[in-house]
Short mmCIF file of C-alpha atoms in Angstrom, two decimals:
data_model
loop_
_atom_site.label_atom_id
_atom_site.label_comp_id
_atom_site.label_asym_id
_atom_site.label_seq_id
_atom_site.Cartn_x
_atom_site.Cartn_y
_atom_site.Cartn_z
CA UNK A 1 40.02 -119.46 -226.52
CA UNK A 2 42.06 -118.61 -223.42
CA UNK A 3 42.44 -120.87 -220.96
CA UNK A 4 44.73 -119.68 -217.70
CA UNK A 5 46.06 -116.58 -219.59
CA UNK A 6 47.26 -119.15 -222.53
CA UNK A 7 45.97 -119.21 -226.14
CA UNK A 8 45.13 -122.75 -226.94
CA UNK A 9 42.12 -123.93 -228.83
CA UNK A 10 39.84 -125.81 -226.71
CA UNK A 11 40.88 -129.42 -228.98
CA UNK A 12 44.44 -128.41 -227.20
CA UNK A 13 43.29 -127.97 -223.76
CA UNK A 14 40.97 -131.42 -224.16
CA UNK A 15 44.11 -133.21 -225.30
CA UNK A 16 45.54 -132.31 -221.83
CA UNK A 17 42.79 -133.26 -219.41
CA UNK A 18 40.30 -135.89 -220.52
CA UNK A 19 37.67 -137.32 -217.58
CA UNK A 20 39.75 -135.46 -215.24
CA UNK A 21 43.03 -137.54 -216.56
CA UNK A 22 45.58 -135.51 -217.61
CA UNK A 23 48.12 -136.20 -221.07
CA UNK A 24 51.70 -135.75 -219.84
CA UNK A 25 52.74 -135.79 -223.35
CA UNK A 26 50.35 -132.72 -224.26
CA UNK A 27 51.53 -131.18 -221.05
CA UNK A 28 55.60 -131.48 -221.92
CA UNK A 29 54.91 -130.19 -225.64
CA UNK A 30 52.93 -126.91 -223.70
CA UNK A 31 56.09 -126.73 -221.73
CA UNK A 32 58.13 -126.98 -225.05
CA UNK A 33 56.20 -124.35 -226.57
CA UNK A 34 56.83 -122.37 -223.16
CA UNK A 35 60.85 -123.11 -223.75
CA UNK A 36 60.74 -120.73 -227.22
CA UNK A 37 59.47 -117.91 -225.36
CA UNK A 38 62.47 -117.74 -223.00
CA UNK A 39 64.82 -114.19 -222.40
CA UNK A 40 68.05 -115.94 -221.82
CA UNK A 41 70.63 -113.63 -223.57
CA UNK A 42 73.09 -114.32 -220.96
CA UNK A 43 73.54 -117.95 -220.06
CA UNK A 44 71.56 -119.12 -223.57
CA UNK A 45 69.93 -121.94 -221.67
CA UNK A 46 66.57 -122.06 -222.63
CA UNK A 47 63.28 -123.33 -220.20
CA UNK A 48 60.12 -123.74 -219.97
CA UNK A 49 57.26 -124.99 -218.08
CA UNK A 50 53.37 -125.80 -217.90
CA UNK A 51 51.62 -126.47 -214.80
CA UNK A 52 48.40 -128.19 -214.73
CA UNK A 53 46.10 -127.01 -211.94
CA UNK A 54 43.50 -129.36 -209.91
CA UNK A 55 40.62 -127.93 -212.42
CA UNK A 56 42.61 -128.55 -215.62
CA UNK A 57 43.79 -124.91 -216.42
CA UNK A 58 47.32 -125.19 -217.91
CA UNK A 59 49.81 -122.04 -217.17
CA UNK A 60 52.55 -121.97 -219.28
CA UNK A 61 56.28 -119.91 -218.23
CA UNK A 62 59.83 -119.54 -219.59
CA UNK A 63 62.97 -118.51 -217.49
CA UNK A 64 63.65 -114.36 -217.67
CA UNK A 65 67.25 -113.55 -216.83
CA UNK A 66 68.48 -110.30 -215.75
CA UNK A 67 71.69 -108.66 -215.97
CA UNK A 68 71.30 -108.56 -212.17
CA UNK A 69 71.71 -112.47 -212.37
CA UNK A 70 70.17 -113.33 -208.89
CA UNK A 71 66.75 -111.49 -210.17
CA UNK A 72 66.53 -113.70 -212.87
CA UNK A 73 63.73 -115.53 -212.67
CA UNK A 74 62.72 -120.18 -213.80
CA UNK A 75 60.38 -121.31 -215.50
CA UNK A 76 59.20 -123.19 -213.04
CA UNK A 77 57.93 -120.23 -210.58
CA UNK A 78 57.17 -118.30 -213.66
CA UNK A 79 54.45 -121.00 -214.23
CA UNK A 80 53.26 -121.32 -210.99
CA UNK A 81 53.41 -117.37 -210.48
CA UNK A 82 50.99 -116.99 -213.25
CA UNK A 83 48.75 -119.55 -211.84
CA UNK A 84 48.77 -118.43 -208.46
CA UNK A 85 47.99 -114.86 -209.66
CA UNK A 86 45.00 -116.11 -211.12
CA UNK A 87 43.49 -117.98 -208.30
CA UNK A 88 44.78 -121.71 -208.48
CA UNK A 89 46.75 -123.01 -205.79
CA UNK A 90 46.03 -126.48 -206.74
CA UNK A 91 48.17 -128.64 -209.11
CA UNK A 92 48.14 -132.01 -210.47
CA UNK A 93 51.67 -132.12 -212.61
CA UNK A 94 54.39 -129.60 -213.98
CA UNK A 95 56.18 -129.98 -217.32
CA UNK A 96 59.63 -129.19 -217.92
CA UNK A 97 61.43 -128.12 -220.94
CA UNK A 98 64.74 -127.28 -222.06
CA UNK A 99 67.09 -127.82 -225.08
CA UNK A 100 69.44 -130.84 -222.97
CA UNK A 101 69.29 -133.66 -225.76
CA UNK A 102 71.44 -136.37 -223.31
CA UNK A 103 69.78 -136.16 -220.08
CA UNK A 104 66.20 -134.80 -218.26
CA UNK A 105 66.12 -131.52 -217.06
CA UNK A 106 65.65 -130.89 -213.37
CA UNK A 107 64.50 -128.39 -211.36
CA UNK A 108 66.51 -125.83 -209.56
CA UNK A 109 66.72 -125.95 -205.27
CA UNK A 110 64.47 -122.85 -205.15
CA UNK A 111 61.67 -124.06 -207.86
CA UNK A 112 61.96 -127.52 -205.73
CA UNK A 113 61.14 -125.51 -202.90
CA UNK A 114 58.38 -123.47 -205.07
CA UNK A 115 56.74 -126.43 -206.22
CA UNK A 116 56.52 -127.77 -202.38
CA UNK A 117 54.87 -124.71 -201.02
CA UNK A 118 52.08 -126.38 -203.18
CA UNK A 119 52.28 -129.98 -202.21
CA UNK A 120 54.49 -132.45 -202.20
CA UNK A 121 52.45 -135.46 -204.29
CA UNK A 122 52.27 -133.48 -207.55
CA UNK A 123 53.80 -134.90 -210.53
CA UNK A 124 57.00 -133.39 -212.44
CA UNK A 125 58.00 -134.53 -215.55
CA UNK A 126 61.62 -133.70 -216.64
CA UNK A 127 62.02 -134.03 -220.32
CA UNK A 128 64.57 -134.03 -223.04
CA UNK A 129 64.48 -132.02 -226.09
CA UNK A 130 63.14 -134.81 -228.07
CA UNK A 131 60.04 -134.70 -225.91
CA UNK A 132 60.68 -138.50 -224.39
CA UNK A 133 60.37 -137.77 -220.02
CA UNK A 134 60.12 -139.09 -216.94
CA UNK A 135 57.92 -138.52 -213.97
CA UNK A 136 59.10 -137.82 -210.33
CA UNK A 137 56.56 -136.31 -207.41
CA UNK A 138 57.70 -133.21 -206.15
CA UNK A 139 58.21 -135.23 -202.71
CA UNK A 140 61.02 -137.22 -204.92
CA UNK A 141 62.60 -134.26 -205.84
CA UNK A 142 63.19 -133.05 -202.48
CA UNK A 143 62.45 -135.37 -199.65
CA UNK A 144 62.28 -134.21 -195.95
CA UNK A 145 61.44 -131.02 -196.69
CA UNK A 146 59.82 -128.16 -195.17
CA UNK A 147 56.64 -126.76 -196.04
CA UNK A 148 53.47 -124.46 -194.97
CA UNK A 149 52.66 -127.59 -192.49
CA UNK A 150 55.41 -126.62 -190.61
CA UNK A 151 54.50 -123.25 -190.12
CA UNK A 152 50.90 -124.40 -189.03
CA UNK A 153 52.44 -126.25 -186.09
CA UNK A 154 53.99 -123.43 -184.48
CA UNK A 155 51.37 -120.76 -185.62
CA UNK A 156 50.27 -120.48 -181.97
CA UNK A 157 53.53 -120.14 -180.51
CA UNK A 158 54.97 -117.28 -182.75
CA UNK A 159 54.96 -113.87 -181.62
CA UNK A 160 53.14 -114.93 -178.47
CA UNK A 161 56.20 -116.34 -176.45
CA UNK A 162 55.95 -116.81 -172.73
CA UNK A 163 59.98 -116.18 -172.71
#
């Protein structure tokens, strides 16, 4: 079956979201699986990702680099891109995946800043190769930050100044 653009039997996709609880282990081995599908010929330094969305859908996504290295793209918003371009906007937890054996992976400034766009009280779990994690909230990862609530507040100021 396809669930979310992936290919994962429907025992897979059960293993990940039971009575609306999700498996973080099931999620970090999606975003393992993610990691062997990433275009890294450059750097070498394999990612990937799977993001869990508020109705269970899991979108999986592996870092892309470009000889143009600024228009290379995470795993992180290659998840969420996916997701987004399917409808969800929603998310319960991310996954993250790379070959690091001595210490988590963690997400880049911009994917911090890509994962708040969509809430801050999400989970993230940073893994090691081995599979073992931990869990932070995207609101861990970058504190005091500024999202589309700031926007909202000044939405009826913008473009119609009295100056």
């Amino acid at each position: 079956e396809n669930f979310g653009g992936n290919e994962i039997g429907r025992d897979q996709f059960i293993c990940i979201l039971i009575n609306n609880r999700y498996n973080p282990e099931a999620l970090v081995r999606k975003s393992q699986e993610a990691r062997n599908q990433a275009y890294c010929p450059y750097s070498k330094f394999r990612v990937g990702a799977a993001v869990l969305t508020s109705n269970g859908t899991v979108f999986t996504g592996c870092n892309v680099e470009n000889a143009s290295y600024p228009l290379g793209l995470c795993a992180e918003r290659t998840a969420i891109s996916k997701a987004v371009s399917e409808g969800h906007t929603r998310f319960k937890a991310i996954a993250i995946a790379s070959d690091l054996e001595d210490r988590f992976i963690s997400p880049c400034g911009a994917c911090r800043q890509f994962m708040r766009e969509f809430g801050s009280q999400w989970d993230v779990y940073l893994s090691k190769s081995d599979g073992s994690y931990k869990v932070m909230t995207v609101e861990e990862l970058l504190p005091c930050s500024f999202g589309p609530d700031d926007l909202r507040a000044t939405e009826n100021t913008v473009g119609n100044s009295k100056l």
